[in-house]
Amino acid sequence: MTAETYEVAVARLREAYAALPPGTPVRLAKHTSNLFRFRDADPKSPKSPKSPKSPKSPKSPATSAAPLDISAFGHVLRVDPARRTAWVGGMTTYEDLADATLGHGLMPKVVPQLKTITLGGAVTGLGIESTSLRNGLPHESVTEMEILTGDGRVLRATADNEHADLFRGFPNSYGTLGYALSLTIELEPVKPFVHLRHFRFGSAEACMDAIGQIAAAGSFRGHRADFVDGTAFTPGELYLTVGAFSDVAPWRSDYTGQQIYYQSIRRDKEDFLTIRDYLWRWDTDWFWCSRAFGVQKPLVRRLWPRRYRRSDVYRKLVALDQRYRLTDAMDSRRQSPAREFVTQDVEIPLEHGADFLRFFAASVGMTPVWICPLRDERAWPLYPLAPGEVYVNFGFWGTVALPEGRSDGYYNRLIEDEVAKLDGHKSLYSTAFYSEDEFYRRYNGEAYHALKRAYDGEGRLLGLYEKCVRGR
């Protein structure tokens, strides 16, 4: 796509949006998703009430919303190696974006771990990866956005122009203020390989102390920390994986075939990957979640085509299961306990990280847990992390058997309460159970409602609470 064809696509999209009848709810026509709010398929989920503080929201459910085709914005428009920037359509996947920039010896400063996450999705939602301790979240490296707002305008937003409030408020707005048509992002240089070292810790406290050391020094035990994330297998077996760019690789591991990346963390102290394989090390097995489909069994793995060993395939299988209640039906037939879907990412201040892991092991018990430290340098109104403070993202994805007498939402509410006690935040890509007052207290409702009035005054798009909260 050229700059000229991009402008044509923008004009056509504005016309299509303007042609929708007033009051018609709108949704993006997307062929993939990394959200885990299966509200459309869940007849038991109560509808969230309309906020009296927000502009009028559409009354029709998401399933009856008019699809808005923005597939034209799924391209890398330009890579500028000299300035180390890229101009990218908002619907471009990180898989395509990384391929385009790696060809120039560059990569986005943060590349979320799943191939089909889009740049616009990572910015209007939240993304994170092992460079986030150095580079923050994906929106930190955005310098400019062109946004189709809820009121039908196409606006250029930067940190210092007349739409700076939209620029700062777009992260964590989840498409409720508008859609990013294109973004300009900063890139950083790469080397051909990543040299990994896996450090084991016997307690959560020791692991959190090590993260603090890395945050202060940029290295750990003499190993440069260009990348850092971790995995907690048990309360007494935790690992930090510290990666450094490298020009050479004595060997190269491949986790797209029979070998499984997360299993290597417990087995090997050291590893080498190409930069591309490193970026997608988690995607082949969706971290460890592919085991639910039997893909980690040697025979199944040999028969399962390599091209289908990827996160978007597994996510579609989960969506089908949620839609048709296949697992629920099997559990009922076997008279097995009901299970709750617990798929969340939460950010906890570093000093409370060990407290959260102790709570999670005792109260939920799901393993493994992903660990990813981060530090934002600026304040972002709708996801208010303290600038300069180190947080730790904990990711956990799966199902947990409900105790007798407990109903769906039991574990997720426990987690929400604990995150609040520890002064943390949770991402909104999955189920949430906050009351409306609590939700807007934690996600800066005052700033959000001001943005909603300014950029979607007629409520063409769903409100943030209506879109992100499943029941109370």
PDB file of N, CA, C and O in Angstrom, residues 283-337:
ATOM      1  N   ASP A 283       4.682 -18.529  20.702  1.00  0.00           N
ATOM      2  CA  ASP A 283       3.496 -18.659  19.858  1.00  0.00           C
ATOM      3  C   ASP A 283       3.211 -20.105  19.463  1.00  0.00           C
ATOM      4  O   ASP A 283       2.046 -20.510  19.393  1.00  0.00           O
ATOM      5  N   THR A 284       4.248 -20.897  19.200  1.00  0.00           N
ATOM      6  CA  THR A 284       4.037 -22.259  18.700  1.00  0.00           C
ATOM      7  C   THR A 284       3.144 -23.072  19.622  1.00  0.00           C
ATOM      8  O   THR A 284       2.280 -23.832  19.167  1.00  0.00           O
ATOM      9  N   ASP A 285       3.348 -22.921  20.930  1.00  0.00           N
ATOM     10  CA  ASP A 285       2.548 -23.684  21.892  1.00  0.00           C
ATOM     11  C   ASP A 285       1.666 -22.791  22.749  1.00  0.00           C
ATOM     12  O   ASP A 285       1.174 -23.232  23.787  1.00  0.00           O
ATOM     13  N   TRP A 286       1.473 -21.514  22.295  1.00  0.00           N
ATOM     14  CA  TRP A 286       0.583 -20.605  23.026  1.00  0.00           C
ATOM     15  C   TRP A 286       1.009 -20.597  24.490  1.00  0.00           C
ATOM     16  O   TRP A 286       0.240 -20.852  25.370  1.00  0.00           O
ATOM     17  N   PHE A 287       2.291 -20.285  24.704  1.00  0.00           N
ATOM     18  CA  PHE A 287       2.973 -20.505  25.973  1.00  0.00           C
ATOM     19  C   PHE A 287       2.935 -22.019  26.255  1.00  0.00           C
ATOM     20  O   PHE A 287       3.616 -22.758  25.578  1.00  0.00           O
ATOM     21  N   TRP A 288       2.126 -22.469  27.173  1.00  0.00           N
ATOM     22  CA  TRP A 288       2.006 -23.902  27.477  1.00  0.00           C
ATOM     23  C   TRP A 288       0.584 -24.412  27.235  1.00  0.00           C
ATOM     24  O   TRP A 288       0.284 -25.563  27.467  1.00  0.00           O
ATOM     25  N   CYS A 289      -0.273 -23.551  26.725  1.00  0.00           N
ATOM     26  CA  CYS A 289      -1.701 -23.877  26.656  1.00  0.00           C
ATOM     27  C   CYS A 289      -2.044 -24.883  25.563  1.00  0.00           C
ATOM     28  O   CYS A 289      -3.151 -25.432  25.565  1.00  0.00           O
ATOM     29  N   SER A 290      -1.118 -25.163  24.644  1.00  0.00           N
ATOM     30  CA  SER A 290      -1.410 -26.157  23.616  1.00  0.00           C
ATOM     31  C   SER A 290      -1.584 -27.550  24.212  1.00  0.00           C
ATOM     32  O   SER A 290      -2.145 -28.439  23.567  1.00  0.00           O
ATOM     33  N   ARG A 291      -1.132 -27.759  25.429  1.00  0.00           N
ATOM     34  CA  ARG A 291      -1.271 -29.089  26.044  1.00  0.00           C
ATOM     35  C   ARG A 291      -2.743 -29.464  26.203  1.00  0.00           C
ATOM     36  O   ARG A 291      -3.077 -30.657  26.232  1.00  0.00           O
ATOM     37  N   ALA A 292      -3.629 -28.464  26.295  1.00  0.00           N
ATOM     38  CA  ALA A 292      -5.061 -28.755  26.424  1.00  0.00           C
ATOM     39  C   ALA A 292      -5.600 -29.469  25.182  1.00  0.00           C
ATOM     40  O   ALA A 292      -6.619 -30.157  25.262  1.00  0.00           O
ATOM     41  N   PHE A 293      -4.910 -29.329  24.047  1.00  0.00           N
ATOM     42  CA  PHE A 293      -5.346 -29.967  22.808  1.00  0.00           C
ATOM     43  C   PHE A 293      -4.531 -31.222  22.499  1.00  0.00           C
ATOM     44  O   PHE A 293      -4.688 -31.814  21.431  1.00  0.00           O
ATOM     45  N   GLY A 294      -3.647 -31.598  23.417  1.00  0.00           N
ATOM     46  CA  GLY A 294      -2.827 -32.783  23.219  1.00  0.00           C
ATOM     47  C   GLY A 294      -1.639 -32.571  22.308  1.00  0.00           C
ATOM     48  O   GLY A 294      -0.914 -33.522  21.985  1.00  0.00           O
ATOM     49  N   VAL A 295      -1.375 -31.334  21.897  1.00  0.00           N
ATOM     50  CA  VAL A 295      -0.333 -31.062  20.908  1.00  0.00           C
ATOM     51  C   VAL A 295       1.072 -31.320  21.460  1.00  0.00           C
ATOM     52  O   VAL A 295       2.021 -31.483  20.693  1.00  0.00           O
ATOM     53  N   GLN A 296       1.211 -31.389  22.776  1.00  0.00           N
ATOM     54  CA  GLN A 296       2.528 -31.631  23.341  1.00  0.00           C
ATOM     55  C   GLN A 296       2.848 -33.116  23.486  1.00  0.00           C
ATOM     56  O   GLN A 296       3.972 -33.479  23.847  1.00  0.00           O
ATOM     57  N   LYS A 297       1.878 -33.964  23.189  1.00  0.00           N
ATOM     58  CA  LYS A 297       2.152 -35.401  23.176  1.00  0.00           C
ATOM     59  C   LYS A 297       2.903 -35.738  21.891  1.00  0.00           C
ATOM     60  O   LYS A 297       2.505 -35.310  20.803  1.00  0.00           O
ATOM     61  N   PRO A 298       3.997 -36.496  21.979  1.00  0.00           N
ATOM     62  CA  PRO A 298       4.859 -36.715  20.797  1.00  0.00           C
ATOM     63  C   PRO A 298       4.119 -37.206  19.567  1.00  0.00           C
ATOM     64  O   PRO A 298       4.343 -36.693  18.458  1.00  0.00           O
ATOM     65  N   LEU A 299       3.215 -38.182  19.715  1.00  0.00           N
ATOM     66  CA  LEU A 299       2.519 -38.710  18.553  1.00  0.00           C
ATOM     67  C   LEU A 299       1.599 -37.660  17.939  1.00  0.00           C
ATOM     68  O   LEU A 299       1.585 -37.457  16.717  1.00  0.00           O
ATOM     69  N   VAL A 300       0.817 -36.980  18.793  1.00  0.00           N
ATOM     70  CA  VAL A 300      -0.083 -35.941  18.281  1.00  0.00           C
ATOM     71  C   VAL A 300       0.723 -34.833  17.613  1.00  0.00           C
ATOM     72  O   VAL A 300       0.350 -34.317  16.549  1.00  0.00           O
ATOM     73  N   ARG A 301       1.850 -34.485  18.217  1.00  0.00           N
ATOM     74  CA  ARG A 301       2.658 -33.392  17.673  1.00  0.00           C
ATOM     75  C   ARG A 301       3.186 -33.733  16.284  1.00  0.00           C
ATOM     76  O   ARG A 301       3.242 -32.879  15.395  1.00  0.00           O
ATOM     77  N   ARG A 302       3.592 -34.977  16.081  1.00  0.00           N
ATOM     78  CA  ARG A 302       4.080 -35.374  14.766  1.00  0.00           C
ATOM     79  C   ARG A 302       2.979 -35.326  13.717  1.00  0.00           C
ATOM     80  O   ARG A 302       3.231 -35.025  12.543  1.00  0.00           O
ATOM     81  N   LEU A 303       1.756 -35.606  14.130  1.00  0.00           N
ATOM     82  CA  LEU A 303       0.645 -35.634  13.177  1.00  0.00           C
ATOM     83  C   LEU A 303       0.011 -34.257  12.954  1.00  0.00           C
ATOM     84  O   LEU A 303      -0.625 -34.021  11.937  1.00  0.00           O
ATOM     85  N   TRP A 304       0.155 -33.376  13.946  1.00  0.00           N
ATOM     86  CA  TRP A 304      -0.443 -32.037  13.860  1.00  0.00           C
ATOM     87  C   TRP A 304       0.427 -31.179  12.937  1.00  0.00           C
ATOM     88  O   TRP A 304       1.578 -30.916  13.263  1.00  0.00           O
ATOM     89  N   PRO A 305      -0.069 -30.716  11.796  1.00  0.00           N
ATOM     90  CA  PRO A 305       0.779 -29.967  10.862  1.00  0.00           C
ATOM     91  C   PRO A 305       1.420 -28.746  11.517  1.00  0.00           C
ATOM     92  O   PRO A 305       0.783 -28.027  12.289  1.00  0.00           O
ATOM     93  N   ARG A 306       2.672 -28.529  11.206  1.00  0.00           N
ATOM     94  CA  ARG A 306       3.429 -27.425  11.806  1.00  0.00           C
ATOM     95  C   ARG A 306       2.741 -26.085  11.567  1.00  0.00           C
ATOM     96  O   ARG A 306       2.749 -25.218  12.431  1.00  0.00           O
ATOM     97  N   ARG A 307       2.130 -25.917  10.378  1.00  0.00           N
ATOM     98  CA  ARG A 307       1.502 -24.618  10.064  1.00  0.00           C
ATOM     99  C   ARG A 307       0.312 -24.329  10.965  1.00  0.00           C
ATOM    100  O   ARG A 307      -0.145 -23.186  11.048  1.00  0.00           O
ATOM    101  N   TYR A 308      -0.236 -25.361  11.637  1.00  0.00           N
ATOM    102  CA  TYR A 308      -1.362 -25.162  12.541  1.00  0.00           C
ATOM    103  C   TYR A 308      -0.935 -25.126  14.000  1.00  0.00           C
ATOM    104  O   TYR A 308      -1.784 -25.051  14.882  1.00  0.00           O
ATOM    105  N   ARG A 309       0.363 -25.195  14.262  1.00  0.00           N
ATOM    106  CA  ARG A 309       0.849 -25.051  15.630  1.00  0.00           C
ATOM    107  C   ARG A 309       1.130 -23.576  15.871  1.00  0.00           C
ATOM    108  O   ARG A 309       2.259 -23.104  15.794  1.00  0.00           O
ATOM    109  N   ARG A 310       0.074 -22.836  16.158  1.00  0.00           N
ATOM    110  CA  ARG A 310       0.204 -21.398  16.369  1.00  0.00           C
ATOM    111  C   ARG A 310      -0.987 -20.913  17.180  1.00  0.00           C
ATOM    112  O   ARG A 310      -2.050 -21.520  17.190  1.00  0.00           O
ATOM    113  N   SER A 311      -0.813 -19.770  17.804  1.00  0.00           N
ATOM    114  CA  SER A 311      -1.770 -19.292  18.801  1.00  0.00           C
ATOM    115  C   SER A 311      -3.145 -19.019  18.227  1.00  0.00           C
ATOM    116  O   SER A 311      -4.164 -19.277  18.886  1.00  0.00           O
ATOM    117  N   ASP A 312      -3.236 -18.479  16.999  1.00  0.00           N
ATOM    118  CA  ASP A 312      -4.557 -18.141  16.475  1.00  0.00           C
ATOM    119  C   ASP A 312      -5.394 -19.385  16.212  1.00  0.00           C
ATOM    120  O   ASP A 312      -6.617 -19.355  16.346  1.00  0.00           O
ATOM    121  N   VAL A 313      -4.749 -20.500  15.871  1.00  0.00           N
ATOM    122  CA  VAL A 313      -5.485 -21.751  15.679  1.00  0.00           C
ATOM    123  C   VAL A 313      -6.053 -22.232  17.011  1.00  0.00           C
ATOM    124  O   VAL A 313      -7.227 -22.598  17.112  1.00  0.00           O
ATOM    125  N   TYR A 314      -5.223 -22.210  18.056  1.00  0.00           N
ATOM    126  CA  TYR A 314      -5.698 -22.666  19.364  1.00  0.00           C
ATOM    127  C   TYR A 314      -6.819 -21.769  19.878  1.00  0.00           C
ATOM    128  O   TYR A 314      -7.798 -22.244  20.457  1.00  0.00           O
ATOM    129  N   ARG A 315      -6.689 -20.468  19.648  1.00  0.00           N
ATOM    130  CA  ARG A 315      -7.701 -19.538  20.130  1.00  0.00           C
ATOM    131  C   ARG A 315      -9.041 -19.803  19.450  1.00  0.00           C
ATOM    132  O   ARG A 315     -10.098 -19.746  20.085  1.00  0.00           O
ATOM    133  N   LYS A 316      -9.020 -20.133  18.166  1.00  0.00           N
ATOM    134  CA  LYS A 316     -10.262 -20.459  17.459  1.00  0.00           C
ATOM    135  C   LYS A 316     -10.894 -21.726  18.030  1.00  0.00           C
ATOM    136  O   LYS A 316     -12.124 -21.825  18.124  1.00  0.00           O
ATOM    137  N   LEU A 317     -10.062 -22.694  18.423  1.00  0.00           N
ATOM    138  CA  LEU A 317     -10.592 -23.910  19.030  1.00  0.00           C
ATOM    139  C   LEU A 317     -11.263 -23.599  20.365  1.00  0.00           C
ATOM    140  O   LEU A 317     -12.323 -24.146  20.687  1.00  0.00           O
ATOM    141  N   VAL A 318     -10.656 -22.706  21.145  1.00  0.00           N
ATOM    142  CA  VAL A 318     -11.271 -22.302  22.416  1.00  0.00           C
ATOM    143  C   VAL A 318     -12.587 -21.590  22.163  1.00  0.00           C
ATOM    144  O   VAL A 318     -13.586 -21.814  22.868  1.00  0.00           O
ATOM    145  N   ALA A 319     -12.624 -20.716  21.145  1.00  0.00           N
ATOM    146  CA  ALA A 319     -13.861 -19.999  20.834  1.00  0.00           C
ATOM    147  C   ALA A 319     -14.982 -20.962  20.450  1.00  0.00           C
ATOM    148  O   ALA A 319     -16.136 -20.787  20.863  1.00  0.00           O
ATOM    149  N   LEU A 320     -14.655 -21.989  19.669  1.00  0.00           N
ATOM    150  CA  LEU A 320     -15.659 -22.996  19.312  1.00  0.00           C
ATOM    151  C   LEU A 320     -16.153 -23.734  20.549  1.00  0.00           C
ATOM    152  O   LEU A 320     -17.352 -23.989  20.708  1.00  0.00           O
ATOM    153  N   ASP A 321     -15.225 -24.064  21.442  1.00  0.00           N
ATOM    154  CA  ASP A 321     -15.617 -24.759  22.671  1.00  0.00           C
ATOM    155  C   ASP A 321     -16.543 -23.885  23.522  1.00  0.00           C
ATOM    156  O   ASP A 321     -17.541 -24.367  24.070  1.00  0.00           O
ATOM    157  N   GLN A 322     -16.207 -22.607  23.616  1.00  0.00           N
ATOM    158  CA  GLN A 322     -17.046 -21.695  24.394  1.00  0.00           C
ATOM    159  C   GLN A 322     -18.422 -21.524  23.747  1.00  0.00           C
ATOM    160  O   GLN A 322     -19.437 -21.458  24.433  1.00  0.00           O
ATOM    161  N   ARG A 323     -18.431 -21.479  22.417  1.00  0.00           N
ATOM    162  CA  ARG A 323     -19.697 -21.250  21.726  1.00  0.00           C
ATOM    163  C   ARG A 323     -20.654 -22.421  21.889  1.00  0.00           C
ATOM    164  O   ARG A 323     -21.852 -22.240  22.124  1.00  0.00           O
ATOM    165  N   TYR A 324     -20.120 -23.618  21.758  1.00  0.00           N
ATOM    166  CA  TYR A 324     -20.982 -24.801  21.777  1.00  0.00           C
ATOM    167  C   TYR A 324     -20.959 -25.554  23.114  1.00  0.00           C
ATOM    168  O   TYR A 324     -21.617 -26.592  23.239  1.00  0.00           O
ATOM    169  N   ARG A 325     -20.224 -25.037  24.092  1.00  0.00           N
ATOM    170  CA  ARG A 325     -20.202 -25.612  25.434  1.00  0.00           C
ATOM    171  C   ARG A 325     -19.792 -27.095  25.431  1.00  0.00           C
ATOM    172  O   ARG A 325     -20.365 -27.909  26.142  1.00  0.00           O
ATOM    173  N   LEU A 326     -18.801 -27.423  24.607  1.00  0.00           N
ATOM    174  CA  LEU A 326     -18.403 -28.815  24.465  1.00  0.00           C
ATOM    175  C   LEU A 326     -17.796 -29.363  25.747  1.00  0.00           C
ATOM    176  O   LEU A 326     -18.152 -30.452  26.215  1.00  0.00           O
ATOM    177  N   THR A 327     -16.864 -28.612  26.333  1.00  0.00           N
ATOM    178  CA  THR A 327     -16.226 -29.071  27.565  1.00  0.00           C
ATOM    179  C   THR A 327     -17.230 -29.134  28.705  1.00  0.00           C
ATOM    180  O   THR A 327     -17.221 -30.083  29.508  1.00  0.00           O
ATOM    181  N   ASP A 328     -18.122 -28.145  28.790  1.00  0.00           N
ATOM    182  CA  ASP A 328     -19.143 -28.163  29.839  1.00  0.00           C
ATOM    183  C   ASP A 328     -20.013 -29.413  29.725  1.00  0.00           C
ATOM    184  O   ASP A 328     -20.348 -30.052  30.727  1.00  0.00           O
ATOM    185  N   ALA A 329     -20.373 -29.757  28.486  1.00  0.00           N
ATOM    186  CA  ALA A 329     -21.221 -30.932  28.284  1.00  0.00           C
ATOM    187  C   ALA A 329     -20.500 -32.209  28.702  1.00  0.00           C
ATOM    188  O   ALA A 329     -21.094 -33.091  29.339  1.00  0.00           O
ATOM    189  N   MET A 330     -19.202 -32.318  28.357  1.00  0.00           N
ATOM    190  CA  MET A 330     -18.443 -33.500  28.735  1.00  0.00           C
ATOM    191  C   MET A 330     -18.272 -33.595  30.247  1.00  0.00           C
ATOM    192  O   MET A 330     -18.394 -34.672  30.839  1.00  0.00           O
ATOM    193  N   ASP A 331     -17.982 -32.450  30.893  1.00  0.00           N
ATOM    194  CA  ASP A 331     -17.844 -32.455  32.353  1.00  0.00           C
ATOM    195  C   ASP A 331     -19.141 -32.868  33.021  1.00  0.00           C
ATOM    196  O   ASP A 331     -19.151 -33.619  34.008  1.00  0.00           O
ATOM    197  N   SER A 332     -20.254 -32.382  32.495  1.00  0.00           N
ATOM    198  CA  SER A 332     -21.551 -32.737  33.070  1.00  0.00           C
ATOM    199  C   SER A 332     -21.820 -34.225  32.911  1.00  0.00           C
ATOM    200  O   SER A 332     -22.295 -34.893  33.846  1.00  0.00           O
ATOM    201  N   ARG A 333     -21.504 -34.765  31.738  1.00  0.00           N
ATOM    202  CA  ARG A 333     -21.739 -36.192  31.497  1.00  0.00           C
ATOM    203  C   ARG A 333     -20.874 -37.048  32.417  1.00  0.00           C
ATOM    204  O   ARG A 333     -21.291 -38.100  32.878  1.00  0.00           O
ATOM    205  N   ARG A 334     -19.648 -36.578  32.672  1.00  0.00           N
ATOM    206  CA  ARG A 334     -18.743 -37.332  33.544  1.00  0.00           C
ATOM    207  C   ARG A 334     -18.995 -37.046  35.019  1.00  0.00           C
ATOM    208  O   ARG A 334     -18.321 -37.606  35.874  1.00  0.00           O
ATOM    209  N   GLN A 335     -19.925 -36.119  35.292  1.00  0.00           N
ATOM    210  CA  GLN A 335     -20.201 -35.657  36.654  1.00  0.00           C
ATOM    211  C   GLN A 335     -18.943 -35.073  37.305  1.00  0.00           C
ATOM    212  O   GLN A 335     -18.719 -35.220  38.502  1.00  0.00           O
ATOM    213  N   SER A 336     -18.131 -34.405  36.477  1.00  0.00           N
ATOM    214  CA  SER A 336     -16.945 -33.720  36.972  1.00  0.00           C
ATOM    215  C   SER A 336     -17.339 -32.350  37.504  1.00  0.00           C
ATOM    216  O   SER A 336     -18.348 -31.769  37.077  1.00  0.00           O
ATOM    217  N   PRO A 337     -16.548 -31.791  38.426  1.00  0.00           N
ATOM    218  CA  PRO A 337     -16.860 -30.446  38.927  1.00  0.00           C
ATOM    219  C   PRO A 337     -16.845 -29.416  37.795  1.00  0.00           C
ATOM    220  O   PRO A 337     -16.067 -29.533  36.839  1.00  0.00           O
TER     221      PRO A 337
END
